XYZ file of C-alpha atoms in Angstrom:
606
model
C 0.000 0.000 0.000
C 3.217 2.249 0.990
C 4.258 1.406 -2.270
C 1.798 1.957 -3.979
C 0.961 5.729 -2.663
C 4.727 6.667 -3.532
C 4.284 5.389 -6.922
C 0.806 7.573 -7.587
C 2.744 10.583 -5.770
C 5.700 10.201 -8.907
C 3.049 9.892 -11.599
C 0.985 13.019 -9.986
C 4.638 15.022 -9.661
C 5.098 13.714 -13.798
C 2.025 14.936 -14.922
C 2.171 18.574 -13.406
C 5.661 18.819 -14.817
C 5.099 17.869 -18.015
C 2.082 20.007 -17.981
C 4.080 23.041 -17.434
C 6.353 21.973 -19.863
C 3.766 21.977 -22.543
C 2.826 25.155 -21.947
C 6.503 26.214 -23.132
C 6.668 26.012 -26.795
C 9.311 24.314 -28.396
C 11.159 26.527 -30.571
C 14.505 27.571 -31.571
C 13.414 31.120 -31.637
C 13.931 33.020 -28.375
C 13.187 35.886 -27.154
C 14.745 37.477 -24.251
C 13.620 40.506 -22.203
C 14.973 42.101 -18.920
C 12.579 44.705 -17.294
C 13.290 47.776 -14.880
C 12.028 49.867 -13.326
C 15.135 53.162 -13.651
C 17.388 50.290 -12.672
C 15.296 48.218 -10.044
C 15.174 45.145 -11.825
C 11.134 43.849 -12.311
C 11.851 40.523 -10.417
C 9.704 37.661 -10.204
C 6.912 39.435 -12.676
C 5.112 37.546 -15.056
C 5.047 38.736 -18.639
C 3.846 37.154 -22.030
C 4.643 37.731 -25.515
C 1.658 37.455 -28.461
C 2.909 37.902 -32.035
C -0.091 40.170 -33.264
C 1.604 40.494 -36.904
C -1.976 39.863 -38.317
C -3.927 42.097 -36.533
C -1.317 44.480 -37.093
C -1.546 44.005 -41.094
C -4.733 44.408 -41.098
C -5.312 47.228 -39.352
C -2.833 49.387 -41.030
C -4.215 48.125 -44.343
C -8.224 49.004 -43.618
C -8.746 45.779 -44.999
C -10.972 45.039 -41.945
C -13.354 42.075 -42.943
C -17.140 41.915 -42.336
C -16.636 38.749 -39.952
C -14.506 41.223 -37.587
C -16.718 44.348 -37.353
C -19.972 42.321 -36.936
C -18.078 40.344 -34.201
C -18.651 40.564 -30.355
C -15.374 42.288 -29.497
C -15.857 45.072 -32.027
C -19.441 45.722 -30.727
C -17.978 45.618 -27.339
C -15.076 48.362 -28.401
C -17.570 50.293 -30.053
C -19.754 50.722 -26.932
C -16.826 51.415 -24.517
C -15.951 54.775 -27.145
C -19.699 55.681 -27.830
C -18.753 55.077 -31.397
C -22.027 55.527 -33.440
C -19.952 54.255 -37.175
C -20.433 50.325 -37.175
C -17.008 49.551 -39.540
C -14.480 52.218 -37.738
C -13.459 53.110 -34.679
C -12.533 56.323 -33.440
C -9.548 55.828 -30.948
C -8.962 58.375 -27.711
C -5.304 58.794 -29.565
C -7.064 60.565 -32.312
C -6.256 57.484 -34.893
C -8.965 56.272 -36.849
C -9.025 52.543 -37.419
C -11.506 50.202 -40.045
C -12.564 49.039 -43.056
C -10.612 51.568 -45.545
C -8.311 53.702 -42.889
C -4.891 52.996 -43.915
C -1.827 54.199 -41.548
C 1.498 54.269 -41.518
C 3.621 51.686 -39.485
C 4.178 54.134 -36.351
C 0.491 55.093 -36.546
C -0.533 51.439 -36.412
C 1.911 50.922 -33.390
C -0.424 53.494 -31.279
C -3.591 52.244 -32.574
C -2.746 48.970 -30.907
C -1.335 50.512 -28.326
C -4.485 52.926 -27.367
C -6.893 50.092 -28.616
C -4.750 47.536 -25.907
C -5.505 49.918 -23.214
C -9.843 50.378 -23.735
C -11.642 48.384 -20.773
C -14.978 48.256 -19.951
C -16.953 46.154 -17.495
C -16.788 43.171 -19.636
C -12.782 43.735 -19.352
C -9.905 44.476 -21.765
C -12.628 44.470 -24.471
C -9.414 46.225 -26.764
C -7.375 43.520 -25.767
C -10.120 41.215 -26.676
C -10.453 42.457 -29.992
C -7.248 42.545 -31.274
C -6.876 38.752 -30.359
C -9.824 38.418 -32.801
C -8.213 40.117 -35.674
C -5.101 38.374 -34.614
C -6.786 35.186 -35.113
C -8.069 35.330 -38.391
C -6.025 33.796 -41.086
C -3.199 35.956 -43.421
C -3.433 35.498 -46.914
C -0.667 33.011 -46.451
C -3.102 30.824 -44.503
C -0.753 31.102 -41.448
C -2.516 32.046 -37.520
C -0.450 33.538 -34.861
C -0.366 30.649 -31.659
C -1.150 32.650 -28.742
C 0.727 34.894 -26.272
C 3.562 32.753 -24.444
C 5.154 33.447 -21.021
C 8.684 34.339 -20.342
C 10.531 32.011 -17.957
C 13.075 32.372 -15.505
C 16.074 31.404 -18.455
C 17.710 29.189 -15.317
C 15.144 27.463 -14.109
C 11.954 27.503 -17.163
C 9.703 25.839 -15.114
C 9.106 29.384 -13.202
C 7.045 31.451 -15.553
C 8.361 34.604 -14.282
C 11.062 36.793 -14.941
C 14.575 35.994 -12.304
C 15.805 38.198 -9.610
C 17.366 40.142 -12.369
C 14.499 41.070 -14.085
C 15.599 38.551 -17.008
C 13.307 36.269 -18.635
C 13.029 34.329 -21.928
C 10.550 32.534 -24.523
C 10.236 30.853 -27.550
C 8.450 32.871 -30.746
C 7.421 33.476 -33.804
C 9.554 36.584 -35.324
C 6.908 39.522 -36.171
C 4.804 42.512 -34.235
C 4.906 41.321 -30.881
C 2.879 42.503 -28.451
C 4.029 42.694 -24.393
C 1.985 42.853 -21.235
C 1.882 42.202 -17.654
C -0.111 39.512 -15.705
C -2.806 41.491 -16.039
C -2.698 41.763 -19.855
C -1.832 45.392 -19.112
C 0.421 47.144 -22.312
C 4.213 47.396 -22.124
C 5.552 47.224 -25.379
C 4.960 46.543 -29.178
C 8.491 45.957 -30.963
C 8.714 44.549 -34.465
C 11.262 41.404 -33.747
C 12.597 40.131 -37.487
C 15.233 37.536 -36.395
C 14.655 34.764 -34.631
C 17.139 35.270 -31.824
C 16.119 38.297 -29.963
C 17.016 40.526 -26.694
C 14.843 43.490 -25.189
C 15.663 46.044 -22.778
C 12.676 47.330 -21.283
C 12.509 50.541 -18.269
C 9.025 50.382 -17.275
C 9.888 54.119 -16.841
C 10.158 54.522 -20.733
C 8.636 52.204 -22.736
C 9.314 53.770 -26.313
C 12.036 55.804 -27.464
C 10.597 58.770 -27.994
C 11.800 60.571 -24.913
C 14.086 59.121 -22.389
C 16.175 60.316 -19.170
C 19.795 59.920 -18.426
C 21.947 61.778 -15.652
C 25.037 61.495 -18.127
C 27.122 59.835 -15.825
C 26.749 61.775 -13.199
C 25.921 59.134 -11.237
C 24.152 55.344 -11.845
C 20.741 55.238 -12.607
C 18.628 54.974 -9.414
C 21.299 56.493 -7.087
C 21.383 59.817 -7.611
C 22.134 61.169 -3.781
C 22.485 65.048 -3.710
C 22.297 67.714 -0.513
C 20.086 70.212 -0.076
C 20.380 73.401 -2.529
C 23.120 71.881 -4.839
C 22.440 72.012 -8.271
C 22.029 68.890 -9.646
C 20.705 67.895 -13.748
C 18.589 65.716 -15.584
C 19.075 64.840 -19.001
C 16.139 64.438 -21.423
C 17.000 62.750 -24.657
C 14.083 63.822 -27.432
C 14.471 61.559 -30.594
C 14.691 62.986 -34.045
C 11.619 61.516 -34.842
C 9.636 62.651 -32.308
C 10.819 66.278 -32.884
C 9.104 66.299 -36.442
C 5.863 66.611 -34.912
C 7.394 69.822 -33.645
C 5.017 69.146 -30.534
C 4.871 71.413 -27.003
C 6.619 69.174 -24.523
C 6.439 69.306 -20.301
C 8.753 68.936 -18.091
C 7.393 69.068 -14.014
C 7.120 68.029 -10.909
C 4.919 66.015 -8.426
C 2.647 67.537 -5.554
C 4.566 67.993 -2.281
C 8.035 67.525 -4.419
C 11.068 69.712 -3.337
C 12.426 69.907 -6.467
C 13.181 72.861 -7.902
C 13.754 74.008 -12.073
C 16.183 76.184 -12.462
C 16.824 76.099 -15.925
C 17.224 74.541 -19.190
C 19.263 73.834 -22.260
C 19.782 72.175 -25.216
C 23.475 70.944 -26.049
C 25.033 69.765 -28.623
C 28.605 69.055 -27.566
C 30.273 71.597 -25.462
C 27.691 74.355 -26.541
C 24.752 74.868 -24.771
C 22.022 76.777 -25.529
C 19.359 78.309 -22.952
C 15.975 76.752 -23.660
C 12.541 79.206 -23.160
C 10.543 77.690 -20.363
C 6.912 78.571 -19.429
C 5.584 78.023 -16.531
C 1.890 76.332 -17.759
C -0.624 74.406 -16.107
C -2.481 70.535 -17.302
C -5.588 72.153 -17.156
C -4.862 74.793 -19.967
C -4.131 71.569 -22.508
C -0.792 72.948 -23.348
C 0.045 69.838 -25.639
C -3.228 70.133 -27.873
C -4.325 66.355 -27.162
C -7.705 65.595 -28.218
C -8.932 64.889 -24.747
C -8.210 64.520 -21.270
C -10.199 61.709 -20.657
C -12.099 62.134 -17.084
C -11.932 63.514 -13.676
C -9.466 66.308 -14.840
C -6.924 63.336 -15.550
C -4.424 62.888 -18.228
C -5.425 60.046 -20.778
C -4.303 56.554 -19.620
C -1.655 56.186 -22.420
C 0.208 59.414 -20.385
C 1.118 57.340 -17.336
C 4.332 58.341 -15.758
C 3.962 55.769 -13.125
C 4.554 52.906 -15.217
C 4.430 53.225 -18.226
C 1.455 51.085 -19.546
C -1.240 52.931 -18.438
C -2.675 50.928 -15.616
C -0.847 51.703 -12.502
C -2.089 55.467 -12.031
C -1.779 58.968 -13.895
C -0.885 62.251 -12.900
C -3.775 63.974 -12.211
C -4.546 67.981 -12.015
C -4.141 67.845 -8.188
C -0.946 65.887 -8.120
C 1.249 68.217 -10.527
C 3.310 70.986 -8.285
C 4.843 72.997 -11.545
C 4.703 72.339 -15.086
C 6.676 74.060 -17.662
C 6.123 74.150 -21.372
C 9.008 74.341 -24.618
C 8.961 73.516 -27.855
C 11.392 71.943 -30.366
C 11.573 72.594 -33.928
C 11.998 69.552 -36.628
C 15.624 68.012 -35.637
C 18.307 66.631 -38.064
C 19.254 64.326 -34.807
C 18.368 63.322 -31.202
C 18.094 66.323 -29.315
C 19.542 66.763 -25.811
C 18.037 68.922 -23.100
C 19.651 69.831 -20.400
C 17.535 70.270 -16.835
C 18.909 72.260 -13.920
C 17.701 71.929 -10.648
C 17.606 71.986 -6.791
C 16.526 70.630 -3.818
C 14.591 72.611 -1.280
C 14.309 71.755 2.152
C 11.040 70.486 3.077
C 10.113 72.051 6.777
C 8.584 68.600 8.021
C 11.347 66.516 9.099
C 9.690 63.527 8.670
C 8.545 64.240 5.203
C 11.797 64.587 4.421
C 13.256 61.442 5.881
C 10.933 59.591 3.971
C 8.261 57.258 5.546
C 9.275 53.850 4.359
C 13.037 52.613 5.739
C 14.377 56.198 6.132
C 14.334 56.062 2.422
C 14.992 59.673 2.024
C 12.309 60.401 -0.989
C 12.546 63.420 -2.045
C 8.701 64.675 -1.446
C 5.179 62.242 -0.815
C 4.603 60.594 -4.491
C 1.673 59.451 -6.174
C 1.167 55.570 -6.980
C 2.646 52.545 -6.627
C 6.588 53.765 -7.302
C 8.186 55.695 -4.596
C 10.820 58.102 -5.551
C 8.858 59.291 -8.523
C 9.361 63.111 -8.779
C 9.734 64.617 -12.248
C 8.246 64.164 -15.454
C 8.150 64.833 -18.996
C 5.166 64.694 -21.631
C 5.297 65.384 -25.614
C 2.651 64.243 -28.128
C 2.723 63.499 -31.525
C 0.298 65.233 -34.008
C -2.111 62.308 -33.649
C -2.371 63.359 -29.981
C -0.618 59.916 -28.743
C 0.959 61.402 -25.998
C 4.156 59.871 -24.659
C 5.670 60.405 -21.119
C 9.052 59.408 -19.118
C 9.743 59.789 -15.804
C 13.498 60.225 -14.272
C 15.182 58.309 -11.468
C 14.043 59.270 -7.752
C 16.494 62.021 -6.049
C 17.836 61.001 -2.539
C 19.368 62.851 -0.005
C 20.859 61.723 3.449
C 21.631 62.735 6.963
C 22.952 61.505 10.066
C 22.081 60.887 13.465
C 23.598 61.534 17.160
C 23.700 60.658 20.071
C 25.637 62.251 23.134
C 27.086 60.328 26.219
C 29.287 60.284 28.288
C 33.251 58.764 28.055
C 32.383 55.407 29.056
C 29.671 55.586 25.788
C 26.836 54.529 28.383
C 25.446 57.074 29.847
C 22.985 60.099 27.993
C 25.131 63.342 27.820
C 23.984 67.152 27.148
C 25.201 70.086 26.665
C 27.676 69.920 23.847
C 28.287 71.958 20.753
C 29.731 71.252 17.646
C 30.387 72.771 13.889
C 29.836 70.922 10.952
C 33.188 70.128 8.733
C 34.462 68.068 5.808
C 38.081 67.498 4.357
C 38.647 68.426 0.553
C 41.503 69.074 -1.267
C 43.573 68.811 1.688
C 41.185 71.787 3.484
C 39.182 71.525 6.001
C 35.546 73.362 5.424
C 33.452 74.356 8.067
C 29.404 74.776 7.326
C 28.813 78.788 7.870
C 25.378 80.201 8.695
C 24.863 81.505 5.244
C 24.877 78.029 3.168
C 28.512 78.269 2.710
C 31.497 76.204 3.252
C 34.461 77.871 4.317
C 38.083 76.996 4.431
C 39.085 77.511 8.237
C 42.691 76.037 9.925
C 42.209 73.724 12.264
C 43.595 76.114 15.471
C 41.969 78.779 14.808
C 39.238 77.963 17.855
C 37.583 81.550 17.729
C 36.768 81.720 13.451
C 35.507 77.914 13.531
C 33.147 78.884 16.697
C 31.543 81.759 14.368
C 30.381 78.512 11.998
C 26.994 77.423 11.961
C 26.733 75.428 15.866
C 25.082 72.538 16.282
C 23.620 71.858 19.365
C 21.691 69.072 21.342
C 17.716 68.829 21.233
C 18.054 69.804 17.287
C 16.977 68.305 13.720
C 18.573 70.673 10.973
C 18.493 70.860 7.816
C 21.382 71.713 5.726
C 20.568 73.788 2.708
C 23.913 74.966 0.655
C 23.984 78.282 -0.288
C 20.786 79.244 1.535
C 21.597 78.255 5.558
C 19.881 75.988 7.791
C 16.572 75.021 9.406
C 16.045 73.614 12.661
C 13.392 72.278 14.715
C 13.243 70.777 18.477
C 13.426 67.039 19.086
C 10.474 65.796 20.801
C 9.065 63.058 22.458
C 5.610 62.022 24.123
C 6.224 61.847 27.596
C 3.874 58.401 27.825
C 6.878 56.886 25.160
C 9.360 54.265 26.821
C 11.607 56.381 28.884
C 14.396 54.699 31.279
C 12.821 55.435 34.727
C 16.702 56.201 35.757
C 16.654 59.401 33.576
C 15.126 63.026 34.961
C 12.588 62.740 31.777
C 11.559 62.552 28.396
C 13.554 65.632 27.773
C 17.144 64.685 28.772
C 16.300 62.087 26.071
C 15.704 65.020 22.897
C 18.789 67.270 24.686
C 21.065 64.078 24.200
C 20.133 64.026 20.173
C 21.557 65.727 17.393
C 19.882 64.823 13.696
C 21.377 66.304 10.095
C 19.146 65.968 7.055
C 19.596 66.751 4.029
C 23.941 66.293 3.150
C 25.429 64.688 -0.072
C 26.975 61.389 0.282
C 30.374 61.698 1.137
C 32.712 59.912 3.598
C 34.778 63.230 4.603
C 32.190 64.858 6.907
C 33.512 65.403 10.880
C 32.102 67.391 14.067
C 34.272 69.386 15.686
C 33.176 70.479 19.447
C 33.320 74.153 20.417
C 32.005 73.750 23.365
C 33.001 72.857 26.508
C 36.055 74.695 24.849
C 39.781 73.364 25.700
C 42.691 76.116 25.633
C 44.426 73.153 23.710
C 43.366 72.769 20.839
C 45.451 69.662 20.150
C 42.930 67.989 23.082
C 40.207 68.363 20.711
C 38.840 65.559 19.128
C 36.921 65.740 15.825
C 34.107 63.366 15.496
C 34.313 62.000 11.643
C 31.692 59.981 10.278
C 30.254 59.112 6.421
C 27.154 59.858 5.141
C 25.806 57.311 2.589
C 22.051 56.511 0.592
C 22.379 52.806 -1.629
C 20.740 50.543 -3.462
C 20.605 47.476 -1.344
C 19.116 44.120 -2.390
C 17.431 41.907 0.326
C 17.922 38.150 0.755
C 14.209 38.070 -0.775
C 15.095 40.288 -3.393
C 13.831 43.555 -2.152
C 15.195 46.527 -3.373
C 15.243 49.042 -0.198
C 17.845 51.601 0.421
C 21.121 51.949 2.920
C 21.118 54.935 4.718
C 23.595 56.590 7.369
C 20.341 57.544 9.169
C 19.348 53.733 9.410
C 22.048 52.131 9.460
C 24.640 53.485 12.384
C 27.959 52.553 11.725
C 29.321 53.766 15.235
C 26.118 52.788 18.057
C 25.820 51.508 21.136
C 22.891 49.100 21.418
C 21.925 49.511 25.031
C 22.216 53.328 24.347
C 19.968 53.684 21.242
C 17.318 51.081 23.168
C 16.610 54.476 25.384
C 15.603 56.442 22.248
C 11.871 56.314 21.938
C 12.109 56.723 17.847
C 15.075 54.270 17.659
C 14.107 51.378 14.631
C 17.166 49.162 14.083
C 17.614 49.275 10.229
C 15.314 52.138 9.920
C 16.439 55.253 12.922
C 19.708 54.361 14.181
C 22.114 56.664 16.061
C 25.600 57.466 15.893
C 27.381 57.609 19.939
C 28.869 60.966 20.033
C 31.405 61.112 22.970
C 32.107 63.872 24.580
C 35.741 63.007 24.730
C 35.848 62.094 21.097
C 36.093 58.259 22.265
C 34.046 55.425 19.754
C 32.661 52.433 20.453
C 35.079 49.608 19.147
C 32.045 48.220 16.893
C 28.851 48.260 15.770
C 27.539 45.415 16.956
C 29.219 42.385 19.385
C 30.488 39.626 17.661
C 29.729 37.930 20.920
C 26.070 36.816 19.749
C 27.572 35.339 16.303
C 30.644 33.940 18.486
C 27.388 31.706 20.416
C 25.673 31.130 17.697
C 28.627 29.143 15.458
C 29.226 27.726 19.116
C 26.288 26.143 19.547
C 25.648 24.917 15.424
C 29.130 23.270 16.278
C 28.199 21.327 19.367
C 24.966 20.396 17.479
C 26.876 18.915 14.584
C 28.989 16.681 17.243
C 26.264 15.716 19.007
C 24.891 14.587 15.964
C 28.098 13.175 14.622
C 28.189 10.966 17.651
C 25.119 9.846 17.925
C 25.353 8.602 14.081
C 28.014 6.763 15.297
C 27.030 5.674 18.487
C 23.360 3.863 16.432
């Protein structure tokens, strides 16, 4: 009987294998993707590829038959625009599609592109209908097999894409259609050989328009302080610029990003761009219609790219600026200036999610996203990109005393970094100025830092600074005079570039020596950090403390290891030896040791 249920558990184990095996064609044609997100690899996401190569011909031929626009799907479509004609369609692109409309290639691409995106209650009716043309016979005779879904390329019995974002398929070369799980529009590429690889940033699913940061730094790490100028790069194609189109460039709601300017360059020249300032509402890129609730159309989401994730809405847009292009001879690069403003809300600026330091509160599903840009092509398809997320970074403190265990108050400090050999201290105006080391009475007229404090550091326009606080009813050490000695003790800096060159240096209690004085260095740091689950989350110096005393930070009601960690801050310059004690790990490989004896033994032993 034993037997016999191990033998029906193999068959059952067979079957489901070879059932998922069927389901992957057998081809030598293969198609390979990897997806992004700006650089965050779309990992473990199911995507399919349908070669649509006869719905495609026939819509850009109008040779629509009769069986088609009497069918079910192309009544469906037809009530989901209010389309009164019964053999075309009239597409919220402006594109007119049936029996006689011919277009050109491009044009077809965002017919099926608008058509993929129409939904009603009975579902992607678009969707629907395109797998109906797609489905009738060629002249050839020949019917597209259905979409197929990309498998993890080591392991193809996962239909999803790897922890890299890669996946892979067989095909048949032609149109080919991409979409999500939920048969949501990502791309449309025409594939002509039969070994293929696409790159795909969910950010920018076309070409038309595209951001870059030019090296600056890698894409999805772009850490800046407060007030310095930083720029995003904008890459318009030559194609799109024939439509000679109005294009936007903006920001979110509740972003702290400021334009400064623009500029187009062609090698070393640059040339200042006209911005105006313009608002959704006005229609500044002549679309035929905003669809509803004061939205943009679904085919202008920046959140994903395909639509379905969420749009920028009226309300959700801080400032918008319009320019215009003329007709290009080449790709045209724009040039963006900007800055980041401090935000007055501390926590806003930290970020709420793993000290993540988001610049601003964002709309939708993708946090980081801040900036924009829109164009549209004379058949109103509008296209949008969005850039990489802007970080900053800070720091915390705590004081104590020399033996790093006890809550200190009382000290002061100036803000410093080495450069070029220099130190420079952080003056009151936004400034950094060059200052030798022993000259006590110029460094004290720097900005001070003091206990109690949360600044925020804003070159070239001074700081901001707001009191530490704490509920009383929070966990407080009953040994301690109060909630308060707590806030006096802590010293947090928002809003500094990454940079391992930073140092405190105390002014105060002052030493007539000023070889006794200690400066306090410490780095500052915001990274891309990958999860044993395959997260992407960020590193910060403000949640991760490289320099903390465990027993001390377990006093600090807003203390989150990994999230609101805090940096011991002697007051005679001492450190603690290390971050954490190795003493736990030391136990731990201890006690796996006596457990493999044990076991060793006992194998022996029976």
């Amino acid at each position: 009987m034993k037997k016999l249920f191990w033998l029906l558990g193999g068959i059952v184990v067979l079957l489901a294998i070879w059932a998922i095996m069927a389901n992957i064609p057998s081809s030598k044609n293969t198609l390979q993707i990897k997806v992004d997100i700006n650089g965050v690899p779309s990992a473990h996401t199911i995507y399919s590829a349908t070669n649509v190569s006869a719905a495609f011909q026939q819509i850009k031929s109008g040779n629509i038959s009769s069986q088609i626009t009497q069918s079910n799907e192309w009544s469906l479509v037809r009530t989901a625009l209010n389309e009164t004609s019964t053999n075309t369609l009239s597409l919220n692109n402006g594109l007119t599609i049936g029996t006689g409309k011919k277009l050109t290639d491009d044009e077809t691409q965002s017919a099926i592109k608008a058509l993929s995106q129409i939904s009603s209650t009975s579902g992607k009716v678009g969707l629907k209908l395109i797998l109906a043309m797609n489905s009738t016979p060629t002249s050839s005779g020949q019917i597209s097999y259905p979409g197929v879904v990309f498998h993890n390329p080591e392991s193809p019995l996962f239909g999803f894409t790897n922890s890299q974002g890669e996946g892979e398929t067989a095909f048949t070369p032609g149109w080919i259609l991409i979409t999500d799980a939920d048969t949501n529009f990502i791309t449309l590429k025409n594939i002509t050989k039969t070994t293929a690889r696409l790159s795909i940033n969910l950010a920018n699913t076309d070409d038309l328009m595209t951001f870059d940061f030019q090296g600056q730094n890698s894409r999805n790490n772009l850490v800046v302080g407060y007030g310095r100028e930083f720029s995003y790069y904008l890459k318009v194609s030559k194609a799109f610029t024939a439509y000679k189109s109005n294009y936007l460039i903006g920001t979110t709601k509740n972003t702290n990003i400021v334009i400064d300017n623009a500029y187009i360059v062609n090698g070393k020249q640059q040339t200042k761009l006209a911005l105006t300032k313009t608002q959704l509402s006005e229609n500044p890129l002549n679309v035929k219609s905003y669809g509803t609730n004061n939205s943009l159309p679904t085919d202008a989401s920046i959140l994903i790219g395909n639509g379905t994730k969420g749009i920028v809405s009226l309300s959700q847009t801080q400032e918008v600026m319009k320019f215009s292009l003329d007709s290009q001879s080449k790709d045209t690069l724009i040039k963006i200036t900007a800055h980041l403003a401090p935000i007055a809300d501390p926590a806003l600026a930290q970020g709420a999610q793993n000290n993540l330091m988001i610049v601003g509160k964002n709309p939708g599903s993708f946090p980081g996203l801040s900036f924009f840009a829109f164009g549209a092509t004379k058949n109103s398809q509008v296209t949008s990109s969005y850039a990489s997320p802007i970080y900053t970074s800070g720091i915390n403190f705590v004081m104590t005393d020399k033996s790093n265990t006890k809550l200190a108050t009382g000290m002061e400090y100036a803000l410093g970094k080495h450069e070029n050999g220099n130190d420079y201290y952080f003056q009151t105006d936004g400034t950094w100025k060059v200052i030798n080391e022993n000259s006590q009475k110029t460094i004290q007229k720097s900005y001070i830092l003091k206990g109690g404090k949360s600044y925020l550091i804003n070159e070239n326009n001074g700081v901001t600074s707001t009191p530490i606080s704490f509920d009383p009813s929070t966990r407080v050490d009953s040994t301690l005079s109060g909630y308060k000695v707590i806030s006096n003790s802590l010293i947090k800096i928002l809003g500094l570039a990454p940079s391992d060159t930073y140092f405190l240096y105390p002014v105060k209690p002052l030493t007539t020596d000023a070889s006794g004085i200690k400066k306090q260095p410490f780095s500052v740091f915001n990274t891309p950090y990958t999860t044993v689950n395959n997260t992407q989350i960020r590193k910060t110096s403000i949640g991760f403390a490289k320099n903390q005393g465990t027993k001390i930070n377990a006093l600090i009601p807003d203390w989150i290891a990994g999230q609101n960690e805090y940096n011991i801050l002697a007051i005679d310059g001492s450190l603690p030896t290390s971050n954490y004690s190795i003493m736990p790990i030391f136990v731990i490989v201890l006690a796996i040791l006596a457990v493999l004896i044990i076991g060793i033994i006992l194998f022996k032993k029976f």
